[in-house]
mmCIF file with all atom_site columns, C-alpha atoms in Angstrom:
data_model
loop_
_atom_site.group_PDB
_atom_site.id
_atom_site.type_symbol
_atom_site.label_atom_id
_atom_site.label_alt_id
_atom_site.label_comp_id
_atom_site.label_asym_id
_atom_site.label_entity_id
_atom_site.label_seq_id
_atom_site.pdbx_PDB_ins_code
_atom_site.Cartn_x
_atom_site.Cartn_y
_atom_site.Cartn_z
_atom_site.occupancy
_atom_site.B_iso_or_equiv
_atom_site.pdbx_formal_charge
_atom_site.auth_seq_id
_atom_site.auth_comp_id
_atom_site.auth_asym_id
_atom_site.auth_atom_id
_atom_site.pdbx_PDB_model_num
ATOM 1   C CA . MET A 1 1   ? 103.138 73.304  106.988 1.00 0.00 ? 90  MET A CA 1
ATOM 2   C CA . GLY A 1 2   ? 105.990 74.772  109.211 1.00 0.00 ? 91  GLY A CA 1
ATOM 3   C CA . LYS A 1 3   ? 106.131 78.304  111.062 1.00 0.00 ? 92  LYS A CA 1
ATOM 4   C CA . LEU A 1 4   ? 106.342 81.074  108.510 1.00 0.00 ? 93  LEU A CA 1
ATOM 5   C CA . THR A 1 5   ? 107.802 84.271  109.744 1.00 0.00 ? 94  THR A CA 1
ATOM 6   C CA . LEU A 1 6   ? 108.494 87.511  107.766 1.00 0.00 ? 95  LEU A CA 1
ATOM 7   C CA . TYR A 1 7   ? 110.823 90.106  108.918 1.00 0.00 ? 96  TYR A CA 1
ATOM 8   C CA . GLY A 1 8   ? 110.526 93.563  107.510 1.00 0.00 ? 97  GLY A CA 1
ATOM 9   C CA . ILE A 1 9   ? 109.136 96.945  107.392 1.00 0.00 ? 98  ILE A CA 1
ATOM 10  C CA . ASP A 1 10  ? 105.927 98.698  105.641 1.00 0.00 ? 99  ASP A CA 1
ATOM 11  C CA . GLY A 1 11  ? 107.866 101.116 103.762 1.00 0.00 ? 100 GLY A CA 1
ATOM 12  C CA . SER A 1 12  ? 109.615 98.705  101.910 1.00 0.00 ? 101 SER A CA 1
ATOM 13  C CA . PRO A 1 13  ? 108.298 97.617  98.423  1.00 0.00 ? 102 PRO A CA 1
ATOM 14  C CA . PRO A 1 14  ? 110.061 94.412  98.345  1.00 0.00 ? 103 PRO A CA 1
ATOM 15  C CA . VAL A 1 15  ? 108.488 93.670  101.869 1.00 0.00 ? 104 VAL A CA 1
ATOM 16  C CA . ARG A 1 16  ? 105.029 94.490  100.582 1.00 0.00 ? 105 ARG A CA 1
ATOM 17  C CA . SER A 1 17  ? 105.273 92.490  97.339  1.00 0.00 ? 106 SER A CA 1
ATOM 18  C CA . VAL A 1 18  ? 105.954 89.444  99.855  1.00 0.00 ? 107 VAL A CA 1
ATOM 19  C CA . LEU A 1 19  ? 103.167 90.708  101.707 1.00 0.00 ? 108 LEU A CA 1
ATOM 20  C CA . LEU A 1 20  ? 101.043 90.498  98.807  1.00 0.00 ? 109 LEU A CA 1
ATOM 21  C CA . THR A 1 21  ? 101.982 87.042  97.908  1.00 0.00 ? 110 THR A CA 1
ATOM 22  C CA . LEU A 1 22  ? 101.647 85.566  101.291 1.00 0.00 ? 111 LEU A CA 1
ATOM 23  C CA . LYS A 1 23  ? 97.987  86.997  101.153 1.00 0.00 ? 112 LYS A CA 1
ATOM 24  C CA . ALA A 1 24  ? 97.292  85.548  97.718  1.00 0.00 ? 113 ALA A CA 1
ATOM 25  C CA . LEU A 1 25  ? 98.203  82.031  98.902  1.00 0.00 ? 114 LEU A CA 1
ATOM 26  C CA . GLY A 1 26  ? 96.288  82.468  101.945 1.00 0.00 ? 115 GLY A CA 1
ATOM 27  C CA . LEU A 1 27  ? 99.119  81.709  104.332 1.00 0.00 ? 116 LEU A CA 1
ATOM 28  C CA . ASP A 1 28  ? 99.634  81.742  107.763 1.00 0.00 ? 117 ASP A CA 1
ATOM 29  C CA . PHE A 1 29  ? 102.927 83.759  109.027 1.00 0.00 ? 118 PHE A CA 1
ATOM 30  C CA . GLU A 1 30  ? 103.971 85.899  111.739 1.00 0.00 ? 119 GLU A CA 1
ATOM 31  C CA . TYR A 1 31  ? 105.158 89.316  110.633 1.00 0.00 ? 120 TYR A CA 1
ATOM 32  C CA . LYS A 1 32  ? 108.264 91.050  112.364 1.00 0.00 ? 121 LYS A CA 1
ATOM 33  C CA . ILE A 1 33  ? 108.947 94.414  112.126 1.00 0.00 ? 122 ILE A CA 1
ATOM 34  C CA . VAL A 1 34  ? 112.600 95.111  112.099 1.00 0.00 ? 123 VAL A CA 1
ATOM 35  C CA . ASN A 1 35  ? 113.456 98.719  112.730 1.00 0.00 ? 124 ASN A CA 1
ATOM 36  C CA . LEU A 1 36  ? 116.180 100.141 110.410 1.00 0.00 ? 125 LEU A CA 1
ATOM 37  C CA . MET A 1 37  ? 116.542 103.155 112.057 1.00 0.00 ? 126 MET A CA 1
ATOM 38  C CA . GLU A 1 38  ? 117.278 102.047 115.192 1.00 0.00 ? 127 GLU A CA 1
ATOM 39  C CA . GLY A 1 39  ? 119.609 99.688  113.447 1.00 0.00 ? 128 GLY A CA 1
ATOM 40  C CA . GLU A 1 40  ? 118.133 96.288  114.383 1.00 0.00 ? 129 GLU A CA 1
ATOM 41  C CA . HIS A 1 41  ? 119.030 95.032  111.103 1.00 0.00 ? 130 HIS A CA 1
ATOM 42  C CA . LEU A 1 42  ? 122.742 94.643  112.197 1.00 0.00 ? 131 LEU A CA 1
ATOM 43  C CA . LYS A 1 43  ? 122.211 92.974  115.140 1.00 0.00 ? 132 LYS A CA 1
ATOM 44  C CA . PRO A 1 44  ? 123.619 89.481  115.617 1.00 0.00 ? 133 PRO A CA 1
ATOM 45  C CA . GLU A 1 45  ? 120.261 87.662  115.709 1.00 0.00 ? 134 GLU A CA 1
ATOM 46  C CA . PHE A 1 46  ? 119.273 89.369  112.421 1.00 0.00 ? 135 PHE A CA 1
ATOM 47  C CA . LEU A 1 47  ? 122.419 88.994  110.635 1.00 0.00 ? 136 LEU A CA 1
ATOM 48  C CA . LYS A 1 48  ? 122.142 84.842  111.453 1.00 0.00 ? 137 LYS A CA 1
ATOM 49  C CA . ILE A 1 49  ? 118.979 85.239  109.388 1.00 0.00 ? 138 ILE A CA 1
ATOM 50  C CA . ASN A 1 50  ? 120.245 87.679  106.784 1.00 0.00 ? 139 ASN A CA 1
ATOM 51  C CA . PRO A 1 51  ? 124.041 88.282  106.527 1.00 0.00 ? 140 PRO A CA 1
ATOM 52  C CA . LEU A 1 52  ? 123.311 91.125  104.099 1.00 0.00 ? 141 LEU A CA 1
ATOM 53  C CA . HIS A 1 53  ? 121.289 92.667  106.660 1.00 0.00 ? 142 HIS A CA 1
ATOM 54  C CA . THR A 1 54  ? 118.313 93.617  104.397 1.00 0.00 ? 143 THR A CA 1
ATOM 55  C CA . VAL A 1 55  ? 114.713 92.864  104.457 1.00 0.00 ? 144 VAL A CA 1
ATOM 56  C CA . PRO A 1 56  ? 112.334 91.343  103.533 1.00 0.00 ? 145 PRO A CA 1
ATOM 57  C CA . ALA A 1 57  ? 113.876 88.156  104.783 1.00 0.00 ? 146 ALA A CA 1
ATOM 58  C CA . LEU A 1 58  ? 111.882 84.985  105.340 1.00 0.00 ? 147 LEU A CA 1
ATOM 59  C CA . ASP A 1 59  ? 112.082 82.139  107.819 1.00 0.00 ? 148 ASP A CA 1
ATOM 60  C CA . ASP A 1 60  ? 110.469 78.996  106.742 1.00 0.00 ? 149 ASP A CA 1
ATOM 61  C CA . ASN A 1 61  ? 110.609 76.805  109.944 1.00 0.00 ? 150 ASN A CA 1
ATOM 62  C CA . GLY A 1 62  ? 114.678 77.243  109.966 1.00 0.00 ? 151 GLY A CA 1
ATOM 63  C CA . PHE A 1 63  ? 115.399 77.621  106.606 1.00 0.00 ? 152 PHE A CA 1
ATOM 64  C CA . TYR A 1 64  ? 116.213 81.587  105.652 1.00 0.00 ? 153 TYR A CA 1
ATOM 65  C CA . VAL A 1 65  ? 115.403 82.947  102.281 1.00 0.00 ? 154 VAL A CA 1
ATOM 66  C CA . THR A 1 66  ? 116.429 86.545  101.007 1.00 0.00 ? 155 THR A CA 1
ATOM 67  C CA . ASP A 1 67  ? 115.478 88.884  98.207  1.00 0.00 ? 156 ASP A CA 1
ATOM 68  C CA . SER A 1 68  ? 111.745 89.441  97.688  1.00 0.00 ? 157 SER A CA 1
ATOM 69  C CA . HIS A 1 69  ? 112.096 87.785  94.041  1.00 0.00 ? 158 HIS A CA 1
ATOM 70  C CA . ALA A 1 70  ? 113.614 85.021  95.634  1.00 0.00 ? 159 ALA A CA 1
ATOM 71  C CA . ILE A 1 71  ? 111.056 84.743  98.264  1.00 0.00 ? 160 ILE A CA 1
ATOM 72  C CA . ASN A 1 72  ? 107.839 85.005  96.196  1.00 0.00 ? 161 ASN A CA 1
ATOM 73  C CA . SER A 1 73  ? 109.016 82.476  93.926  1.00 0.00 ? 162 SER A CA 1
ATOM 74  C CA . TYR A 1 74  ? 109.661 80.048  96.906  1.00 0.00 ? 163 TYR A CA 1
ATOM 75  C CA . LEU A 1 75  ? 106.564 80.513  98.126  1.00 0.00 ? 164 LEU A CA 1
ATOM 76  C CA . VAL A 1 76  ? 104.429 79.936  95.312  1.00 0.00 ? 165 VAL A CA 1
ATOM 77  C CA . SER A 1 77  ? 106.623 77.015  94.048  1.00 0.00 ? 166 SER A CA 1
ATOM 78  C CA . LYS A 1 78  ? 106.520 75.374  97.727  1.00 0.00 ? 167 LYS A CA 1
ATOM 79  C CA . TYR A 1 79  ? 102.681 76.453  98.914  1.00 0.00 ? 168 TYR A CA 1
ATOM 80  C CA . GLY A 1 80  ? 101.075 77.574  95.947  1.00 0.00 ? 169 GLY A CA 1
ATOM 81  C CA . LYS A 1 81  ? 97.644  75.449  95.322  1.00 0.00 ? 170 LYS A CA 1
ATOM 82  C CA . ASP A 1 82  ? 98.469  75.854  91.317  1.00 0.00 ? 171 ASP A CA 1
ATOM 83  C CA . ASP A 1 83  ? 101.483 77.650  89.553  1.00 0.00 ? 172 ASP A CA 1
ATOM 84  C CA . SER A 1 84  ? 99.344  80.459  88.397  1.00 0.00 ? 173 SER A CA 1
ATOM 85  C CA . LEU A 1 85  ? 101.385 83.235  90.500  1.00 0.00 ? 174 LEU A CA 1
ATOM 86  C CA . TYR A 1 86  ? 104.691 81.944  89.234  1.00 0.00 ? 175 TYR A CA 1
ATOM 87  C CA . PRO A 1 87  ? 104.056 79.302  86.102  1.00 0.00 ? 176 PRO A CA 1
ATOM 88  C CA . LYS A 1 88  ? 106.015 76.181  85.706  1.00 0.00 ? 177 LYS A CA 1
ATOM 89  C CA . ASP A 1 89  ? 105.732 76.252  81.940  1.00 0.00 ? 178 ASP A CA 1
ATOM 90  C CA . LEU A 1 90  ? 109.151 77.449  80.788  1.00 0.00 ? 179 LEU A CA 1
ATOM 91  C CA . GLN A 1 91  ? 107.790 79.854  78.317  1.00 0.00 ? 180 GLN A CA 1
ATOM 92  C CA . LYS A 1 92  ? 105.314 81.584  80.524  1.00 0.00 ? 181 LYS A CA 1
ATOM 93  C CA . LYS A 1 93  ? 107.732 81.516  83.265  1.00 0.00 ? 182 LYS A CA 1
ATOM 94  C CA . ALA A 1 94  ? 110.384 83.217  81.172  1.00 0.00 ? 183 ALA A CA 1
ATOM 95  C CA . ILE A 1 95  ? 108.067 86.162  80.909  1.00 0.00 ? 184 ILE A CA 1
ATOM 96  C CA . VAL A 1 96  ? 107.497 86.448  84.196  1.00 0.00 ? 185 VAL A CA 1
ATOM 97  C CA . ASP A 1 97  ? 110.901 86.093  85.008  1.00 0.00 ? 186 ASP A CA 1
ATOM 98  C CA . GLN A 1 98  ? 111.572 89.047  82.313  1.00 0.00 ? 187 GLN A CA 1
ATOM 99  C CA . ARG A 1 99  ? 109.055 91.056  84.490  1.00 0.00 ? 188 ARG A CA 1
ATOM 100 C CA . LEU A 1 100 ? 111.129 90.489  87.641  1.00 0.00 ? 189 LEU A CA 1
ATOM 101 C CA . HIS A 1 101 ? 114.187 91.244  86.283  1.00 0.00 ? 190 HIS A CA 1
ATOM 102 C CA . TYR A 1 102 ? 112.896 94.487  84.775  1.00 0.00 ? 191 TYR A CA 1
ATOM 103 C CA . ASP A 1 103 ? 111.764 95.292  88.247  1.00 0.00 ? 192 ASP A CA 1
ATOM 104 C CA . SER A 1 104 ? 114.826 94.829  90.163  1.00 0.00 ? 193 SER A CA 1
ATOM 105 C CA . SER A 1 105 ? 117.238 96.195  87.249  1.00 0.00 ? 194 SER A CA 1
ATOM 106 C CA . VAL A 1 106 ? 115.377 99.057  86.188  1.00 0.00 ? 195 VAL A CA 1
ATOM 107 C CA . VAL A 1 107 ? 112.102 99.782  88.310  1.00 0.00 ? 196 VAL A CA 1
ATOM 108 C CA . THR A 1 108 ? 114.066 99.406  91.779  1.00 0.00 ? 197 THR A CA 1
ATOM 109 C CA . THR A 1 109 ? 117.128 100.746 91.032  1.00 0.00 ? 198 THR A CA 1
ATOM 110 C CA . LEU A 1 110 ? 115.215 104.152 89.732  1.00 0.00 ? 199 LEU A CA 1
ATOM 111 C CA . ALA A 1 111 ? 113.376 104.137 92.711  1.00 0.00 ? 200 ALA A CA 1
ATOM 112 C CA . ARG A 1 112 ? 116.041 104.277 95.075  1.00 0.00 ? 201 ARG A CA 1
ATOM 113 C CA . SER A 1 113 ? 118.100 106.586 92.864  1.00 0.00 ? 202 SER A CA 1
ATOM 114 C CA . ILE A 1 114 ? 114.802 108.745 93.827  1.00 0.00 ? 203 ILE A CA 1
ATOM 115 C CA . LEU A 1 115 ? 114.258 107.861 97.120  1.00 0.00 ? 204 LEU A CA 1
ATOM 116 C CA . ARG A 1 116 ? 117.786 107.555 98.817  1.00 0.00 ? 205 ARG A CA 1
ATOM 117 C CA . PRO A 1 117 ? 119.066 111.290 98.551  1.00 0.00 ? 206 PRO A CA 1
ATOM 118 C CA . LEU A 1 118 ? 115.313 112.408 99.799  1.00 0.00 ? 207 LEU A CA 1
ATOM 119 C CA . LEU A 1 119 ? 114.799 110.025 102.717 1.00 0.00 ? 208 LEU A CA 1
ATOM 120 C CA . TRP A 1 120 ? 118.149 109.441 103.540 1.00 0.00 ? 209 TRP A CA 1
ATOM 121 C CA . GLU A 1 121 ? 120.361 112.138 102.604 1.00 0.00 ? 210 GLU A CA 1
ATOM 122 C CA . ASN A 1 122 ? 117.535 115.272 103.156 1.00 0.00 ? 211 ASN A CA 1
ATOM 123 C CA . ASN A 1 123 ? 118.403 116.342 99.587  1.00 0.00 ? 212 ASN A CA 1
ATOM 124 C CA . SER A 1 124 ? 114.560 117.638 98.525  1.00 0.00 ? 213 SER A CA 1
ATOM 125 C CA . GLU A 1 125 ? 115.808 118.348 94.584  1.00 0.00 ? 214 GLU A CA 1
ATOM 126 C CA . ILE A 1 126 ? 114.995 115.691 92.206  1.00 0.00 ? 215 ILE A CA 1
ATOM 127 C CA . ALA A 1 127 ? 116.577 115.895 89.105  1.00 0.00 ? 216 ALA A CA 1
ATOM 128 C CA . GLN A 1 128 ? 114.050 116.165 86.005  1.00 0.00 ? 217 GLN A CA 1
ATOM 129 C CA . THR A 1 129 ? 116.337 113.407 84.513  1.00 0.00 ? 218 THR A CA 1
ATOM 130 C CA . LYS A 1 130 ? 114.772 110.847 86.961  1.00 0.00 ? 219 LYS A CA 1
ATOM 131 C CA . ILE A 1 131 ? 110.971 111.759 86.372  1.00 0.00 ? 220 ILE A CA 1
ATOM 132 C CA . ASP A 1 132 ? 111.836 111.467 82.548  1.00 0.00 ? 221 ASP A CA 1
ATOM 133 C CA . ALA A 1 133 ? 113.306 107.992 83.343  1.00 0.00 ? 222 ALA A CA 1
ATOM 134 C CA . LEU A 1 134 ? 110.142 107.139 85.399  1.00 0.00 ? 223 LEU A CA 1
ATOM 135 C CA . ASP A 1 135 ? 107.653 108.072 82.394  1.00 0.00 ? 224 ASP A CA 1
ATOM 136 C CA . ALA A 1 136 ? 109.834 105.839 80.253  1.00 0.00 ? 225 ALA A CA 1
ATOM 137 C CA . VAL A 1 137 ? 109.436 102.925 82.929  1.00 0.00 ? 226 VAL A CA 1
ATOM 138 C CA . TYR A 1 138 ? 105.665 103.951 82.432  1.00 0.00 ? 227 TYR A CA 1
ATOM 139 C CA . LYS A 1 139 ? 105.774 103.612 78.993  1.00 0.00 ? 228 LYS A CA 1
ATOM 140 C CA . ASN A 1 140 ? 107.330 100.160 79.118  1.00 0.00 ? 229 ASN A CA 1
ATOM 141 C CA . LEU A 1 141 ? 104.634 98.889  81.672  1.00 0.00 ? 230 LEU A CA 1
ATOM 142 C CA . ASN A 1 142 ? 102.070 100.073 79.481  1.00 0.00 ? 231 ASN A CA 1
ATOM 143 C CA . LEU A 1 143 ? 103.660 97.979  76.698  1.00 0.00 ? 232 LEU A CA 1
ATOM 144 C CA . PHE A 1 144 ? 103.912 95.057  78.630  1.00 0.00 ? 233 PHE A CA 1
ATOM 145 C CA . LEU A 1 145 ? 100.182 95.237  79.345  1.00 0.00 ? 234 LEU A CA 1
ATOM 146 C CA . GLU A 1 146 ? 99.601  94.895  75.503  1.00 0.00 ? 235 GLU A CA 1
ATOM 147 C CA . THR A 1 147 ? 99.700  90.957  76.007  1.00 0.00 ? 236 THR A CA 1
ATOM 148 C CA . GLY A 1 148 ? 96.986  91.148  78.449  1.00 0.00 ? 237 GLY A CA 1
ATOM 149 C CA . ASP A 1 149 ? 95.291  92.411  81.381  1.00 0.00 ? 238 ASP A CA 1
ATOM 150 C CA . TYR A 1 150 ? 98.208  91.612  83.662  1.00 0.00 ? 239 TYR A CA 1
ATOM 151 C CA . LEU A 1 151 ? 102.122 92.482  83.336  1.00 0.00 ? 240 LEU A CA 1
ATOM 152 C CA . ALA A 1 152 ? 102.905 88.874  82.285  1.00 0.00 ? 241 ALA A CA 1
ATOM 153 C CA . GLY A 1 153 ? 99.912  87.781  80.214  1.00 0.00 ? 242 GLY A CA 1
ATOM 154 C CA . ASN A 1 154 ? 96.343  86.949  81.332  1.00 0.00 ? 243 ASN A CA 1
ATOM 155 C CA . ASN A 1 155 ? 96.850  85.846  84.556  1.00 0.00 ? 244 ASN A CA 1
ATOM 156 C CA . LEU A 1 156 ? 97.970  87.713  87.964  1.00 0.00 ? 245 LEU A CA 1
ATOM 157 C CA . THR A 1 157 ? 101.252 86.826  88.587  1.00 0.00 ? 246 THR A CA 1
ATOM 158 C CA . ILE A 1 158 ? 104.116 87.729  91.561  1.00 0.00 ? 247 ILE A CA 1
ATOM 159 C CA . ALA A 1 159 ? 105.474 90.292  88.880  1.00 0.00 ? 248 ALA A CA 1
ATOM 160 C CA . ASP A 1 160 ? 102.457 92.086  89.468  1.00 0.00 ? 249 ASP A CA 1
ATOM 161 C CA . PHE A 1 161 ? 103.037 92.384  93.101  1.00 0.00 ? 250 PHE A CA 1
ATOM 162 C CA . HIS A 1 162 ? 106.484 93.566  92.712  1.00 0.00 ? 251 HIS A CA 1
ATOM 163 C CA . ILE A 1 163 ? 105.312 96.377  90.197  1.00 0.00 ? 252 ILE A CA 1
ATOM 164 C CA . ALA A 1 164 ? 102.291 96.980  92.412  1.00 0.00 ? 253 ALA A CA 1
ATOM 165 C CA . ALA A 1 165 ? 104.364 97.555  95.506  1.00 0.00 ? 254 ALA A CA 1
ATOM 166 C CA . VAL A 1 166 ? 106.882 99.929  93.879  1.00 0.00 ? 255 VAL A CA 1
ATOM 167 C CA . LEU A 1 167 ? 104.940 101.893 92.251  1.00 0.00 ? 256 LEU A CA 1
ATOM 168 C CA . VAL A 1 168 ? 103.018 103.135 95.292  1.00 0.00 ? 257 VAL A CA 1
ATOM 169 C CA . GLY A 1 169 ? 106.136 105.663 96.356  1.00 0.00 ? 258 GLY A CA 1
ATOM 170 C CA . LEU A 1 170 ? 106.496 106.435 92.516  1.00 0.00 ? 259 LEU A CA 1
ATOM 171 C CA . VAL A 1 171 ? 103.215 107.743 91.282  1.00 0.00 ? 260 VAL A CA 1
ATOM 172 C CA . VAL A 1 172 ? 103.775 110.655 94.228  1.00 0.00 ? 261 VAL A CA 1
ATOM 173 C CA . PHE A 1 173 ? 106.362 111.887 91.785  1.00 0.00 ? 262 PHE A CA 1
ATOM 174 C CA . LEU A 1 174 ? 104.577 111.256 88.671  1.00 0.00 ? 263 LEU A CA 1
ATOM 175 C CA . GLU A 1 175 ? 101.170 110.273 88.721  1.00 0.00 ? 264 GLU A CA 1
ATOM 176 C CA . VAL A 1 176 ? 100.118 107.721 85.704  1.00 0.00 ? 265 VAL A CA 1
ATOM 177 C CA . ASP A 1 177 ? 98.418  109.781 82.623  1.00 0.00 ? 266 ASP A CA 1
ATOM 178 C CA . SER A 1 178 ? 95.588  107.607 81.910  1.00 0.00 ? 267 SER A CA 1
ATOM 179 C CA . THR A 1 179 ? 95.285  109.144 78.480  1.00 0.00 ? 268 THR A CA 1
ATOM 180 C CA . LYS A 1 180 ? 98.872  108.585 77.482  1.00 0.00 ? 269 LYS A CA 1
ATOM 181 C CA . TYR A 1 181 ? 99.162  104.776 79.262  1.00 0.00 ? 270 TYR A CA 1
ATOM 182 C CA . PRO A 1 182 ? 95.673  103.903 79.600  1.00 0.00 ? 271 PRO A CA 1
ATOM 183 C CA . LYS A 1 183 ? 96.395  100.013 80.059  1.00 0.00 ? 272 LYS A CA 1
ATOM 184 C CA . LEU A 1 184 ? 98.879  100.534 82.667  1.00 0.00 ? 273 LEU A CA 1
ATOM 185 C CA . ALA A 1 185 ? 96.267  102.915 84.499  1.00 0.00 ? 274 ALA A CA 1
ATOM 186 C CA . ASP A 1 186 ? 93.903  100.320 84.366  1.00 0.00 ? 275 ASP A CA 1
ATOM 187 C CA . TRP A 1 187 ? 96.039  97.392  85.802  1.00 0.00 ? 276 TRP A CA 1
ATOM 188 C CA . LEU A 1 188 ? 96.639  99.810  88.527  1.00 0.00 ? 277 LEU A CA 1
ATOM 189 C CA . GLU A 1 189 ? 92.831  100.009 89.329  1.00 0.00 ? 278 GLU A CA 1
ATOM 190 C CA . ARG A 1 190 ? 92.529  96.369  88.640  1.00 0.00 ? 279 ARG A CA 1
ATOM 191 C CA . VAL A 1 191 ? 95.219  95.182  91.323  1.00 0.00 ? 280 VAL A CA 1
ATOM 192 C CA . LYS A 1 192 ? 93.870  97.722  93.873  1.00 0.00 ? 281 LYS A CA 1
ATOM 193 C CA . GLU A 1 193 ? 90.453  95.402  93.552  1.00 0.00 ? 282 GLU A CA 1
ATOM 194 C CA . LEU A 1 194 ? 92.276  92.312  95.144  1.00 0.00 ? 283 LEU A CA 1
ATOM 195 C CA . PRO A 1 195 ? 90.632  91.330  98.302  1.00 0.00 ? 284 PRO A CA 1
ATOM 196 C CA . TYR A 1 196 ? 93.969  91.609  100.201 1.00 0.00 ? 285 TYR A CA 1
ATOM 197 C CA . TYR A 1 197 ? 95.784  94.638  98.211  1.00 0.00 ? 286 TYR A CA 1
ATOM 198 C CA . GLU A 1 198 ? 94.642  97.524  100.798 1.00 0.00 ? 287 GLU A CA 1
ATOM 199 C CA . GLU A 1 199 ? 95.718  95.262  103.931 1.00 0.00 ? 288 GLU A CA 1
ATOM 200 C CA . ALA A 1 200 ? 99.062  94.047  102.297 1.00 0.00 ? 289 ALA A CA 1
ATOM 201 C CA . ASN A 1 201 ? 100.019 97.172  100.002 1.00 0.00 ? 290 ASN A CA 1
ATOM 202 C CA . GLY A 1 202 ? 97.491  100.261 100.272 1.00 0.00 ? 291 GLY A CA 1
ATOM 203 C CA . ALA A 1 203 ? 97.735  100.967 104.427 1.00 0.00 ? 292 ALA A CA 1
ATOM 204 C CA . PRO A 1 204 ? 101.201 99.691  104.843 1.00 0.00 ? 293 PRO A CA 1
ATOM 205 C CA . GLY A 1 205 ? 102.264 101.851 101.602 1.00 0.00 ? 294 GLY A CA 1
ATOM 206 C CA . ALA A 1 206 ? 100.254 104.870 102.825 1.00 0.00 ? 295 ALA A CA 1
ATOM 207 C CA . GLN A 1 207 ? 103.326 105.492 105.454 1.00 0.00 ? 296 GLN A CA 1
ATOM 208 C CA . ILE A 1 208 ? 106.085 105.688 102.912 1.00 0.00 ? 297 ILE A CA 1
ATOM 209 C CA . VAL A 1 209 ? 103.681 108.075 100.653 1.00 0.00 ? 298 VAL A CA 1
ATOM 210 C CA . ALA A 1 210 ? 102.969 110.491 103.664 1.00 0.00 ? 299 ALA A CA 1
ATOM 211 C CA . LEU A 1 211 ? 106.832 110.347 104.514 1.00 0.00 ? 300 LEU A CA 1
ATOM 212 C CA . ILE A 1 212 ? 107.684 111.560 100.836 1.00 0.00 ? 301 ILE A CA 1
ATOM 213 C CA . LYS A 1 213 ? 105.493 114.186 100.798 1.00 0.00 ? 302 LYS A CA 1
ATOM 214 C CA . SER A 1 214 ? 106.596 115.552 103.970 1.00 0.00 ? 303 SER A CA 1
ATOM 215 C CA . LYS A 1 215 ? 110.088 116.212 102.562 1.00 0.00 ? 304 LYS A CA 1
ATOM 216 C CA . ASN A 1 216 ? 108.556 118.724 100.224 1.00 0.00 ? 305 ASN A CA 1
ATOM 217 C CA . PHE A 1 217 ? 110.417 117.874 97.120  1.00 0.00 ? 306 PHE A CA 1
ATOM 218 C CA . THR A 1 218 ? 110.889 119.972 94.349  1.00 0.00 ? 307 THR A CA 1
ATOM 219 C CA . ILE A 1 219 ? 111.735 118.738 90.550  1.00 0.00 ? 308 ILE A CA 1
ATOM 220 C CA . VAL A 1 220 ? 114.846 120.361 88.995  1.00 0.00 ? 309 VAL A CA 1
#
């Protein structure tokens, strides 16, 4: 196996989803922090890796992959001892892909709409409509879990890693009500029990949680 290098920053949910995947696969890798505040993602050396200047970015012995969804499916497909995290069976894969697209088009889009004004524009007021949309996300995730212990069925997949990573920050704004969404609440605890969860998502995610709380936001 060639050298794997992940470029990212702990506060990023997409980066943490890749950390979860790398740890689940038991892969050795180098983790290089890209300081976005200092513009390291805009420097020529990083633009050679990812012209779109986003993190995460993966260097697999000179082959560059960007976008966390592409990175995670690539890692499992190339390095997985089996295909459980990203199935080859077309029907099972389609379900995982649907969850991944739901993450990118709905969950992560909503997270950005909440976090960008708060963290980058110092706008501490969050519209109630966004919190209502977050509640709808919880409802849908709980619905996905009707079919098994994990978001795409009975097996842990990279879809679980993506959602687990983004929810770290979102639950600060709206906790998961175990009475309304018991399956989602149980799933959160189940994922947290993974032996690599704390290192890959818990501890790194605590940084963004602290930053969010420091903004003293209000819901209007």
